[in-house]
Short mmCIF file of C-alpha atoms in Angstrom, two decimals:
data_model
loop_
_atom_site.label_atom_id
_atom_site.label_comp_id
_atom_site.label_asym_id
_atom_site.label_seq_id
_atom_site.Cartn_x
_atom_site.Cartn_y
_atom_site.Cartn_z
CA UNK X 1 -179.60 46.23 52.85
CA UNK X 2 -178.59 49.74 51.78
CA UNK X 3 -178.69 50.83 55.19
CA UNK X 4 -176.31 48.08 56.07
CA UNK X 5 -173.84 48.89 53.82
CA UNK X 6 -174.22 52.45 54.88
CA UNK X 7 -173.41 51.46 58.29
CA UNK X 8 -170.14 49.29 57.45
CA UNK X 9 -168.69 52.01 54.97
CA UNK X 10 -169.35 54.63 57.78
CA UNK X 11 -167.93 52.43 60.50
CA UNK X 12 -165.25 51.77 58.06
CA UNK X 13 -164.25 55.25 57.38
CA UNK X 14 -164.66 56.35 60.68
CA UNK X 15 -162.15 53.51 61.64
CA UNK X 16 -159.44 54.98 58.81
CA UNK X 17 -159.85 57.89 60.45
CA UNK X 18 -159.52 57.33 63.89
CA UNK X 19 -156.63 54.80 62.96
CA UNK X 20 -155.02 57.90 61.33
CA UNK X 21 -155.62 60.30 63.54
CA UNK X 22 -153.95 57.79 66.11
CA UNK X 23 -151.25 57.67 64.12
CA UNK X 24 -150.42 61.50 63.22
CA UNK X 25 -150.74 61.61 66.71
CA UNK X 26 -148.40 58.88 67.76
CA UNK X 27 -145.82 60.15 65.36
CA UNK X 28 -146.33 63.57 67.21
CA UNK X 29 -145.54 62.33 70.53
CA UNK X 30 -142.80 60.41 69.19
CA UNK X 31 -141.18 63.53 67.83
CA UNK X 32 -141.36 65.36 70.99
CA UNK X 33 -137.65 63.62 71.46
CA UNK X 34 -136.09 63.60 68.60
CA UNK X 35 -136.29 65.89 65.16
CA UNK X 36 -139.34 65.79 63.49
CA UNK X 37 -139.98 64.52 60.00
CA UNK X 38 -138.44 66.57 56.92
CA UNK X 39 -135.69 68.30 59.01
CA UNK X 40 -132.28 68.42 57.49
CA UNK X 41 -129.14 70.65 59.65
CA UNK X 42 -126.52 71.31 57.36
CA UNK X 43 -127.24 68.97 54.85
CA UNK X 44 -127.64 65.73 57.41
CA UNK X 45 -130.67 64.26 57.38
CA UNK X 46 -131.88 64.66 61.33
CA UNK X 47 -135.18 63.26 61.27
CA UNK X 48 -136.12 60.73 63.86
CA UNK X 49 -132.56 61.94 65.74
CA UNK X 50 -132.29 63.40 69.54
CA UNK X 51 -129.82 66.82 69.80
CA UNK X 52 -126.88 64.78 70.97
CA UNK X 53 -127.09 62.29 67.96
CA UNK X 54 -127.60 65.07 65.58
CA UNK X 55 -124.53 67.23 66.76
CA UNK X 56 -122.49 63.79 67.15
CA UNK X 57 -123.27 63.64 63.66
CA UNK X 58 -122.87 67.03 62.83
CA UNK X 59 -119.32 67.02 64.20
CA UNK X 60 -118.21 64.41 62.53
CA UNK X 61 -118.82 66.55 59.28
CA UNK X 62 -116.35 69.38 60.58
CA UNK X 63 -113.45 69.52 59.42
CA UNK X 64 -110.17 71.97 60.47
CA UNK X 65 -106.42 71.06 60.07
CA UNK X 66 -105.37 74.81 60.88
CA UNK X 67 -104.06 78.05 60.12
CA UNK X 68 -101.00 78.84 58.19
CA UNK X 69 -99.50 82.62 59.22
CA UNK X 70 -97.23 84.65 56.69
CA UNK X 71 -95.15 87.20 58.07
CA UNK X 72 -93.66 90.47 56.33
CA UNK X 73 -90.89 88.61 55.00
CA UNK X 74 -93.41 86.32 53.59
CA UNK X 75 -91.98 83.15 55.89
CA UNK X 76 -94.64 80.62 56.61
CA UNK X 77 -95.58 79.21 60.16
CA UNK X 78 -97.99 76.56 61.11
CA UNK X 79 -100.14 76.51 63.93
CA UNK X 80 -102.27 73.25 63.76
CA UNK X 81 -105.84 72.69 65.34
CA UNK X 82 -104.97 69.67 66.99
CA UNK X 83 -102.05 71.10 69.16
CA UNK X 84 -104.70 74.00 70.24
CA UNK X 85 -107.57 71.32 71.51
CA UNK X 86 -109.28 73.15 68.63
CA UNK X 87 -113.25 71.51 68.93
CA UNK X 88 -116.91 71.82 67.21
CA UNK X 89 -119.95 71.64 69.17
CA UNK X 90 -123.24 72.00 67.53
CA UNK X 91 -125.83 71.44 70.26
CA UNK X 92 -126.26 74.87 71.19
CA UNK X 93 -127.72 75.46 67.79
CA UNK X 94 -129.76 72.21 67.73
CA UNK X 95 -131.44 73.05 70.98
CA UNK X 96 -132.54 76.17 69.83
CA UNK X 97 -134.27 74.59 66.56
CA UNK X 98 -135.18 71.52 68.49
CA UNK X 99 -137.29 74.13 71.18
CA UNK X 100 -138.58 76.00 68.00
CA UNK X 101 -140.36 72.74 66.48
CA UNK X 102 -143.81 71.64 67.14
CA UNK X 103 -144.04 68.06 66.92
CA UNK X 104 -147.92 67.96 66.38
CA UNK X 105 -147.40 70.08 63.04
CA UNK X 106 -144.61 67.90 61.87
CA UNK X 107 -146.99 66.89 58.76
CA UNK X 108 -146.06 71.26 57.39
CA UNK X 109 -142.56 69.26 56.74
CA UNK X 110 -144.17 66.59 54.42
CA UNK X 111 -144.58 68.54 51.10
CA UNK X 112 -140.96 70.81 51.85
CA UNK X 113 -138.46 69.39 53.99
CA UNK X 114 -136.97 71.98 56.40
CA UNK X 115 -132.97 73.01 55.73
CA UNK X 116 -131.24 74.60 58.58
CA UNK X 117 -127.73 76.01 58.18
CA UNK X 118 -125.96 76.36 61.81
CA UNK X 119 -123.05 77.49 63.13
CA UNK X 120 -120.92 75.55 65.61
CA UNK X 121 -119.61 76.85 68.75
CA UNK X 122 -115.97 76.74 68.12
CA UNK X 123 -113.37 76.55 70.88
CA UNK X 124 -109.58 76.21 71.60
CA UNK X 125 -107.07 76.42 74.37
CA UNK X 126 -105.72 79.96 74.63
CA UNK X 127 -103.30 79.25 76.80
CA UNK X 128 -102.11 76.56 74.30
CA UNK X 129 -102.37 79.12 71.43
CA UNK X 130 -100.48 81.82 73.35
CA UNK X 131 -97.59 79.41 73.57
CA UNK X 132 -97.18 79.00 70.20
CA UNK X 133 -97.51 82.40 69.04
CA UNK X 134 -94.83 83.45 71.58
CA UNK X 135 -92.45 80.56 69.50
CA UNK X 136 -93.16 81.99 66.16
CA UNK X 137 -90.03 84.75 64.75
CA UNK X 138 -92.84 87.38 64.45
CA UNK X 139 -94.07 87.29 67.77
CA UNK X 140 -90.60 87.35 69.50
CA UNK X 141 -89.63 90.94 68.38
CA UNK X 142 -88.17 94.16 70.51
CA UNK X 143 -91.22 95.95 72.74
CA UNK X 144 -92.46 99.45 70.98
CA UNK X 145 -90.55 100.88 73.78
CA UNK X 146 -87.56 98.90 73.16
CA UNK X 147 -87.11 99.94 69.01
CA UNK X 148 -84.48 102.46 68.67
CA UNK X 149 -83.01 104.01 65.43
CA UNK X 150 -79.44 103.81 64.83
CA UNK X 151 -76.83 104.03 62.23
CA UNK X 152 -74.16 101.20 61.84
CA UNK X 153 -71.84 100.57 59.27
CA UNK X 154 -71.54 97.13 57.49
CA UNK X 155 -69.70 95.14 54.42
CA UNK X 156 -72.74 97.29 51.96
CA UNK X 157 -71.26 100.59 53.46
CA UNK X 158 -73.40 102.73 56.31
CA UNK X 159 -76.66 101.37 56.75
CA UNK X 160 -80.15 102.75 58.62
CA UNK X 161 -81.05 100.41 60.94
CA UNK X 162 -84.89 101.80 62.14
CA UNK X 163 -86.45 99.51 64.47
CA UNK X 164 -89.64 101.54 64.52
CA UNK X 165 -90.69 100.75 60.69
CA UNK X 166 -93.15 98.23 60.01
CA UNK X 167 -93.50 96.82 63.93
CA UNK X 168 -96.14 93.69 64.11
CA UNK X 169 -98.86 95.03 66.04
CA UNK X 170 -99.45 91.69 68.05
CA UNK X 171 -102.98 92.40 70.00
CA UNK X 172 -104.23 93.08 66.15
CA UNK X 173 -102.76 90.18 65.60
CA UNK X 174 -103.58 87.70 67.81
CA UNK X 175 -107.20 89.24 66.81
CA UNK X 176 -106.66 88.73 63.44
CA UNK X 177 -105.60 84.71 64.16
CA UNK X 178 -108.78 84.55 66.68
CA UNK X 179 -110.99 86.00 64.01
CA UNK X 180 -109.68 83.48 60.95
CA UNK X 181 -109.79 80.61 62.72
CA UNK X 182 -113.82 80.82 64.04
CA UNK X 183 -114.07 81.61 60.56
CA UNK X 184 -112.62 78.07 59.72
CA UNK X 185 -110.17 80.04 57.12
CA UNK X 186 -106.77 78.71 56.61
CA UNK X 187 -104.36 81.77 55.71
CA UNK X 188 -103.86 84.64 57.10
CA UNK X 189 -101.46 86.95 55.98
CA UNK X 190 -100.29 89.47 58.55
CA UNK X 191 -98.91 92.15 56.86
CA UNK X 192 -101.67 92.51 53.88
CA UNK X 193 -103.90 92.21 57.08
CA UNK X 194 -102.47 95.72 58.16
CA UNK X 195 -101.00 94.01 61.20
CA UNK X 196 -97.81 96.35 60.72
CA UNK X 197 -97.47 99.43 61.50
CA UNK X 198 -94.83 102.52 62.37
CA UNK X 199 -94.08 103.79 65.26
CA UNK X 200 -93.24 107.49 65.98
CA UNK X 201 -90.36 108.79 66.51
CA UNK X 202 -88.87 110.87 69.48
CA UNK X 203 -86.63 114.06 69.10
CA UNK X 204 -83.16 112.09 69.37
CA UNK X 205 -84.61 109.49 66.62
CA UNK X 206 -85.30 112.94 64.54
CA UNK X 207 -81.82 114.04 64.58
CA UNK X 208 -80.49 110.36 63.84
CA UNK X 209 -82.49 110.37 60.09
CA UNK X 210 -81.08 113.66 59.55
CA UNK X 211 -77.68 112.65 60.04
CA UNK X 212 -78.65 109.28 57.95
CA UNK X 213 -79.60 111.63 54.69
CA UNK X 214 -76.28 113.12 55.15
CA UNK X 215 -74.43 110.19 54.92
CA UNK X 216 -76.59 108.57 52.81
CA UNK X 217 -75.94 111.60 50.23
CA UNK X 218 -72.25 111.17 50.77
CA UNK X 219 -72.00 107.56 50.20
CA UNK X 220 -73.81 107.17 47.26
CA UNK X 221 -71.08 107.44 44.15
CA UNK X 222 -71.88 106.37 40.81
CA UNK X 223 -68.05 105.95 39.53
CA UNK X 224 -67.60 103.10 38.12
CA UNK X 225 -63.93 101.96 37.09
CA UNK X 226 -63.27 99.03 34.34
CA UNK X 227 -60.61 97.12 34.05
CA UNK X 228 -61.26 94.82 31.14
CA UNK X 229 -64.45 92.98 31.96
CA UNK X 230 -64.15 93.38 35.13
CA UNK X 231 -65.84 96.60 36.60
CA UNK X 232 -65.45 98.07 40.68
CA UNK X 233 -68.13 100.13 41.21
CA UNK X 234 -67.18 102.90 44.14
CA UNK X 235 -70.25 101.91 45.87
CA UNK X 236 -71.23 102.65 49.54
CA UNK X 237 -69.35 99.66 50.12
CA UNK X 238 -66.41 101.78 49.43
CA UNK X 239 -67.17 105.38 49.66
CA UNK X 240 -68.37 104.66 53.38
CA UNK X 241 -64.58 105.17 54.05
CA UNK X 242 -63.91 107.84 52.74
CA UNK X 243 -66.00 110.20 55.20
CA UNK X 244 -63.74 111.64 57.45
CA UNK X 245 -63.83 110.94 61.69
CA UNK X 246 -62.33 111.60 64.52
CA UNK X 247 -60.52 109.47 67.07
CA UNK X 248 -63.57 107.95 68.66
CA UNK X 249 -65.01 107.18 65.18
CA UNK X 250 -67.23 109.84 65.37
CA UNK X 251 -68.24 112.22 61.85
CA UNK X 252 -66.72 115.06 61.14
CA UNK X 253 -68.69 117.74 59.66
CA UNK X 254 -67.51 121.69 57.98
CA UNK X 255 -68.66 124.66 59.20
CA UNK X 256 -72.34 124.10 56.80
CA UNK X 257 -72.62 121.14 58.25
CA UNK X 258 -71.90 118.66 55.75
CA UNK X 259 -69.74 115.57 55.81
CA UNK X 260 -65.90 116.03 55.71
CA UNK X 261 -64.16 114.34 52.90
CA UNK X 262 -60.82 112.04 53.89
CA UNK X 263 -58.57 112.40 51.03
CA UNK X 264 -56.18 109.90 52.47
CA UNK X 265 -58.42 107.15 52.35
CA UNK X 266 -59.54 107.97 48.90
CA UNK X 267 -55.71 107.41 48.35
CA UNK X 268 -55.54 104.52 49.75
CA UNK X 269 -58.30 103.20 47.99
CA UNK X 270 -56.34 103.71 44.67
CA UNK X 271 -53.34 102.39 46.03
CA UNK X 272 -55.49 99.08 47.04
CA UNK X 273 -57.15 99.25 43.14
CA UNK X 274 -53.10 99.76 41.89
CA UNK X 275 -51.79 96.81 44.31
CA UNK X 276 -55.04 94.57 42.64
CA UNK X 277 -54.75 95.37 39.26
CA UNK X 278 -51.27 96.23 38.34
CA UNK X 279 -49.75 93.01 36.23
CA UNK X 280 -46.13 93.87 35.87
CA UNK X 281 -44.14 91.27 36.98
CA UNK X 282 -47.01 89.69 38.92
CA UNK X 283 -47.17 86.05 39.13
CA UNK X 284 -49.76 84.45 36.40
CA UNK X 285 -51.43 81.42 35.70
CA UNK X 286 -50.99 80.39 32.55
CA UNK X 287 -52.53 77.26 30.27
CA UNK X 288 -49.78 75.84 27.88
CA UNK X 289 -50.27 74.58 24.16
CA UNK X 290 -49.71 71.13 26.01
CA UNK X 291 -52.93 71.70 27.81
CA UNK X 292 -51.31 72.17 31.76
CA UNK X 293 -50.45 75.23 33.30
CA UNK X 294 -47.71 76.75 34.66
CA UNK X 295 -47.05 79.71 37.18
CA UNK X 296 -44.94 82.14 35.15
CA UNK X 297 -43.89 85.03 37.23
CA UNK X 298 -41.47 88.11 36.42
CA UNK X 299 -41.47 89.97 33.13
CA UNK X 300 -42.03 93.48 31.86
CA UNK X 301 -45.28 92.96 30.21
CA UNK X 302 -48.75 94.08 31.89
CA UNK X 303 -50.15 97.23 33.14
CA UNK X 304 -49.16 99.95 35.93
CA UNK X 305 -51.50 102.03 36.87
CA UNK X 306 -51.37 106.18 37.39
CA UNK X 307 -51.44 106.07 40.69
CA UNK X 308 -50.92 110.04 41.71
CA UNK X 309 -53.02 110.94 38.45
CA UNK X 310 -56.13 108.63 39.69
CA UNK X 311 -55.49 109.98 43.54
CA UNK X 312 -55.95 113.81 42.01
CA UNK X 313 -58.96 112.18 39.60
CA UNK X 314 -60.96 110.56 42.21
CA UNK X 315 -60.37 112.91 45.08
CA UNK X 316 -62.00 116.15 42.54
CA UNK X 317 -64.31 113.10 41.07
CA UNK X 318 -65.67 111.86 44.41
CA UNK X 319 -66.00 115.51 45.38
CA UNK X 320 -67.55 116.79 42.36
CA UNK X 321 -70.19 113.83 42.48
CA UNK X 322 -69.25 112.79 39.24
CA UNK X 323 -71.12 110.02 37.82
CA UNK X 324 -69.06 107.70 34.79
CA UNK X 325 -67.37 104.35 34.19
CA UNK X 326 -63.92 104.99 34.16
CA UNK X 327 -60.93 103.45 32.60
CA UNK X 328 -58.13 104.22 35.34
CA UNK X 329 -54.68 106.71 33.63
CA UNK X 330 -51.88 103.64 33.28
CA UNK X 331 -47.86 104.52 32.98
CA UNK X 332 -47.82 101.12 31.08
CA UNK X 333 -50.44 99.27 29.30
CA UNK X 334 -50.67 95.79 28.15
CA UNK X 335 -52.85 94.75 25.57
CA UNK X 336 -55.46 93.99 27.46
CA UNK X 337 -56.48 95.55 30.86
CA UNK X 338 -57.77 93.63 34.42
CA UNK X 339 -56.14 90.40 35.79
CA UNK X 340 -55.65 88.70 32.54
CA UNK X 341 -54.05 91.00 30.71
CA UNK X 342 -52.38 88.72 28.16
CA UNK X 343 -55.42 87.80 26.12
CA UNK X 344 -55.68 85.50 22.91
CA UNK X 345 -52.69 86.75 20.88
CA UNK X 346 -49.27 86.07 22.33
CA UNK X 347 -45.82 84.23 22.43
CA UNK X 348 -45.60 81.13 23.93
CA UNK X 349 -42.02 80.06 24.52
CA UNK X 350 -41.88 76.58 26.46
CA UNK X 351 -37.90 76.37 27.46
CA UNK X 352 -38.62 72.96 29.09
CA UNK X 353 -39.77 71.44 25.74
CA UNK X 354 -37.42 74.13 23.71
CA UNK X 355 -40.64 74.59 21.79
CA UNK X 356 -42.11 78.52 20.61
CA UNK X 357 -45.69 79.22 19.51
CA UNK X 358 -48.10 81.95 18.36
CA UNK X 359 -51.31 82.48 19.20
CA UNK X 360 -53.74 84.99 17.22
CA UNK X 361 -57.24 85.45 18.80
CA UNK X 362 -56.61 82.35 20.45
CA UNK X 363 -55.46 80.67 17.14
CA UNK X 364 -52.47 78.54 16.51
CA UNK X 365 -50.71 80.02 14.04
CA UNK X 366 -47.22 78.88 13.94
CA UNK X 367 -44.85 76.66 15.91
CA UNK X 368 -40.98 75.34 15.86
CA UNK X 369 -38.34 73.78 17.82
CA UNK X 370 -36.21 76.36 19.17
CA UNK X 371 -32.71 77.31 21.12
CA UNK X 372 -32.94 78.93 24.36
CA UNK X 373 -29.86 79.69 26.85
CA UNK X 374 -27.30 77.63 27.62
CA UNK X 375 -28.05 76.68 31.31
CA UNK X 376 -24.82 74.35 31.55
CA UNK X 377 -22.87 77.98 31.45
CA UNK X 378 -25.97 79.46 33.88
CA UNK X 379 -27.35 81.49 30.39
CA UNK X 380 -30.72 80.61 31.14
CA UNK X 381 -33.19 82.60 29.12
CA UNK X 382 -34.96 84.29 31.74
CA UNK X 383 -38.64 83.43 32.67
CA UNK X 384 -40.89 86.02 32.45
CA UNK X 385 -44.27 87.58 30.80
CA UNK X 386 -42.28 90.33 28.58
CA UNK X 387 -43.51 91.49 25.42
CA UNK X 388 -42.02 92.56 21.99
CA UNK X 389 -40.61 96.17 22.23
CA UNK X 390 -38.92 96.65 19.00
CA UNK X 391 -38.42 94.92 15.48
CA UNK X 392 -35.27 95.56 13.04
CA UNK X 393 -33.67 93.40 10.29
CA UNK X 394 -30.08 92.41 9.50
CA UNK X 395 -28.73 93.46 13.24
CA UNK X 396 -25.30 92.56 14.54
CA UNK X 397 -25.56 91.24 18.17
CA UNK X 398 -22.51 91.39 20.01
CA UNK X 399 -20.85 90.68 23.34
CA UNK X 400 -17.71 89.48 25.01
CA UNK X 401 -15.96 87.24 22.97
CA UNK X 402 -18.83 87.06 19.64
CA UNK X 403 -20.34 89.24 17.43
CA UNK X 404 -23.53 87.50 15.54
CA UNK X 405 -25.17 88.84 12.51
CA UNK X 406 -28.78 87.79 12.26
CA UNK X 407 -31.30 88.72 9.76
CA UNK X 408 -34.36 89.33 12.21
CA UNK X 409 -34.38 90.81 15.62
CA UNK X 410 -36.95 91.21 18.52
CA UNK X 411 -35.93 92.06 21.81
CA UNK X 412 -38.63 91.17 24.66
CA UNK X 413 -36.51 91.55 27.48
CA UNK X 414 -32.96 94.19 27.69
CA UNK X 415 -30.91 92.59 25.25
CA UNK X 416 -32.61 89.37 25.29
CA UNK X 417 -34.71 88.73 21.78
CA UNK X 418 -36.16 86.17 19.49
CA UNK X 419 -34.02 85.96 16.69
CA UNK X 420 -32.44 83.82 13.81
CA UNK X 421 -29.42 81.95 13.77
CA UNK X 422 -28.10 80.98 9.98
CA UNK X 423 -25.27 79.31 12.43
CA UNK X 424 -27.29 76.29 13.70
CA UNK X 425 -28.41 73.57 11.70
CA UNK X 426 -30.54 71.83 14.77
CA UNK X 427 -33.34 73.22 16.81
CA UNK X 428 -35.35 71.72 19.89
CA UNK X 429 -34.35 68.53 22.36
CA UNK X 430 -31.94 68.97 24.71
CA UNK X 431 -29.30 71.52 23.01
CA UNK X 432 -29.76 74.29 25.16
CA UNK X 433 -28.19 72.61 28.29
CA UNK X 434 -24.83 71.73 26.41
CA UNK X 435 -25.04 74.33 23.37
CA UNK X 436 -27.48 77.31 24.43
CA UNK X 437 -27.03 80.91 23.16
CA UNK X 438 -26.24 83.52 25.45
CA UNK X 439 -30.07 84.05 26.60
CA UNK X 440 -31.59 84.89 23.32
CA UNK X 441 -34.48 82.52 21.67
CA UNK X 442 -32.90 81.10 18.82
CA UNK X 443 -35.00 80.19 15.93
CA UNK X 444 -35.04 78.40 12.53
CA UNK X 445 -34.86 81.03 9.84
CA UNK X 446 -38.20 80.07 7.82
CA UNK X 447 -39.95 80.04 11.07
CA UNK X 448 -38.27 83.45 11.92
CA UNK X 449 -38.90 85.01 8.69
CA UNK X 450 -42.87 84.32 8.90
CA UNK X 451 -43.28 85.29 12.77
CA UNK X 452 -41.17 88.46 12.22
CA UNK X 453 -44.06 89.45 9.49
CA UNK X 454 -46.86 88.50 11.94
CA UNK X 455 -46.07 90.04 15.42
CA UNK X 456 -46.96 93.48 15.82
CA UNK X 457 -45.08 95.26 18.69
CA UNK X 458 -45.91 95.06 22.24
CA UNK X 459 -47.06 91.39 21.73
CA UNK X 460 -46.98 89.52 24.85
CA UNK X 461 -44.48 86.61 25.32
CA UNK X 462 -45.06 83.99 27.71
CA UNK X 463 -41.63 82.34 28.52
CA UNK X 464 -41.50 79.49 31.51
CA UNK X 465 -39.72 76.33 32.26
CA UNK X 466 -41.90 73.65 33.92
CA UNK X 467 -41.28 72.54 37.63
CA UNK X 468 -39.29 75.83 38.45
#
């Protein structure tokens, strides 16, 4: 009996066995064509899986949209995978680990499954790439033999143009692009790359930069004139000119070897600063008390420049290499310099409305009707941005056929002046066509007596009629 069960449990066990030996080796055969158990190739599972399954697989894992180039003027450009026919293909790589496996040790897999990191075989049209390189700003530049070095002048004054600095060295950088994109990276930037470089420079390129630090030296001035808030800096912009040249344009130098200096454009330079910022009798635009503005034009008040004494200034200035901000010599000043030269204290006389204010700092300060000249006898008071040159009491103003004593006097204009008149007892409307004075601003004697204690001399006074 115990023999019997001997036999069955040995029959048995020999049975498992066989049975598993069967198996193991049925599972060996089987992975002679596909991966064997426990094999993973870039974290895919490829176990039970023949090479073109795997890389099928594999592919569809890879990812590339492209590669984004930055130039030296840091301007983006796009080349996209797609448009190159840019592909993966993995089954170079699986074939080699597929021929490496031995399918009747696949069981070594069962306690630590096998991870395999490959790299794809990457590939793109270069014809297709080369196309859109040769579209790309960077890659459409002068030939090294081509890249001169010149001097031109422009609206910033005399400029170095040199073609040879910081050229795009395209074999490096076609490398470059090659080399990022089997990398599957997806910037490159060309210039921190070291993708530019200088060229050299031949003997006549030598003697251009030496001429360029001559000018360069001469047209860099540090004057700086003001006129208010404005300021004109005599930049290259401007100096540029003032380097003296022949017929033919071309520099003229001394016997040293430096730059000539053209006084007559430095002249002309003041004139054009004179011509710009002298106000006398210049048209201005002017906003009323009634909010509109007018275009007053005429008048002695504003500012005239110096012209001979700024000619002699710059020209020794300039020379000297004299470095300020200036405020330009004037024969006549206003009360405040540049364009708007009238500022926030003033006379306003409207002759339309027959109405007279004054401004302080921009502050109202006083206003009343007033008399201006009779325009049905052609008296009209004169329009005009004139200004207060004198201040008297208890004057006698005469002329043919009157003689008018009036307690305060200011005379803005020859013998026309803002005064008093004890001999009117209405101010304002429509008087002055009928019964205007001979030019002068007549004014009610209260209002009179307080403006004549407020204005200082050389106030401005604004006097317009509308629609003229």
């Amino acid at each position: 009996m115990n023999k019997n069960r001997m036999r069955k449990t040995g029959i048995a066990i020999g049975t498992f066995f066989f049975l598993l030996a069967v198996s193991y080796l049925g599972l060996a055969e089987y992975y002679k064509n596909v991966f064997s158990y426990g094999i993973w190739m870039n974290h895919v599972y490829c176990t039970g899986k023949t090479v073109e399954e795997a890389n099928r697989e594999l592919i569809g894992n890879c990812f590339y949209d492209g590669l984004t180039l930055y130039d030296d003027k840091g301007n983006a450009f796009w080349i996209e995978a797609e448009e190159i026919d840019f592909s993966f293909d993995f089954e170079e790589a699986l074939r080699e680990c597929f021929a490496e496996q031995n399918p009747y040790l696949w069981i070594s897999n069962w306690f630590q499954a096998k991870e395999n990191i490959l790299e794809p075989v990457i590939s793109y049209d270069e014809e297709k790439l080369q196309e859109i390189l040769g579209s790309i700003p960077a890659f459409m530049g002068k030939k090294a033999e081509e890249r001169q070095v010149f001097i031109q002048k422009s609206d910033h004054g005399y400029i170095l143009v040199d073609e040879r600095k910081g050229v795009l060295n395209e074999e490096k950088a076609k490398e470059a692009i090659r080399q990022k994109m089997l990398s599957l990276e997806a910037e490159l930037d060309l210039k921190k790359s070291g993708c530019y470089e200088d060229l050299s420079y031949t003997a006549r390129m030598e003697e251009e930069l030496a001429k360029w630090e001559k000018i360069k030296e001469f047209q860099e001035c540090r004057i700086v004139y003001v006129f208010g808030r404005e300021q004109i800096p005599v930049d290259a912009s401007v100096a540029c000119n003032f380097i003296a040249v022949d017929e033919d344009g071309g520099f003229l130098y001394d016997e040293a070897g430096n730059l000539l200096q053209d006084n007559n454009k430095i002249e002309e330079f003041v004139d054009s600063l004179a011509d710009e910022y002298d106000t006398v009798g210049k048209p201005r635009q002017f906003e009323t008390t009634k909010g509109d503005t007018v275009l007053v034009g005429g008048g002695t008040y504003g500012n005239r420049i110096d012209r001979e004494a700024e000619k002699e200034y710059l020209i020794q200035a300039f020379s000297g290499r004299v470095a300020e901000i200036h405020t330009p010599q004037y024969l006549q000043e206003g009360w405040a310099y540049g364009k708007n030269d009238i500022g926030g204290t003033y006379i306003e006389v409207d002759m339309t409305e027959q109405m007279m204010y004054y401004y302080l700092d921009g502050k109202l300060q006083l206003e009343t009707p007033i008399v201006t000249g009779n325009t049905g006898r052609r008296w009209e008071t004169p329009e005009g941005v004139n200004y207060v040159y004198g201040k008297a009491v208890n004057r006698v103003l005469s002329g043919p056929g009157y003689a008018s004593h009036v307690n305060f006097w200011m005379p803005v204009k020859g013998n026309i002046g803002i005064h008093d008149a004890p001999w009117r007892s209405e101010f304002g409307g429509d008087i002055y066509k009928t019964a205007g004075s001979h030019g002068c601003i007549n004014t009610p004697y209260e209002a009179m007596e307080k403006l004549y204690g407020m204005i200082r001399t050389g106030t401005p006074v604004v006097m317009f009629y509308r629609g003229n």
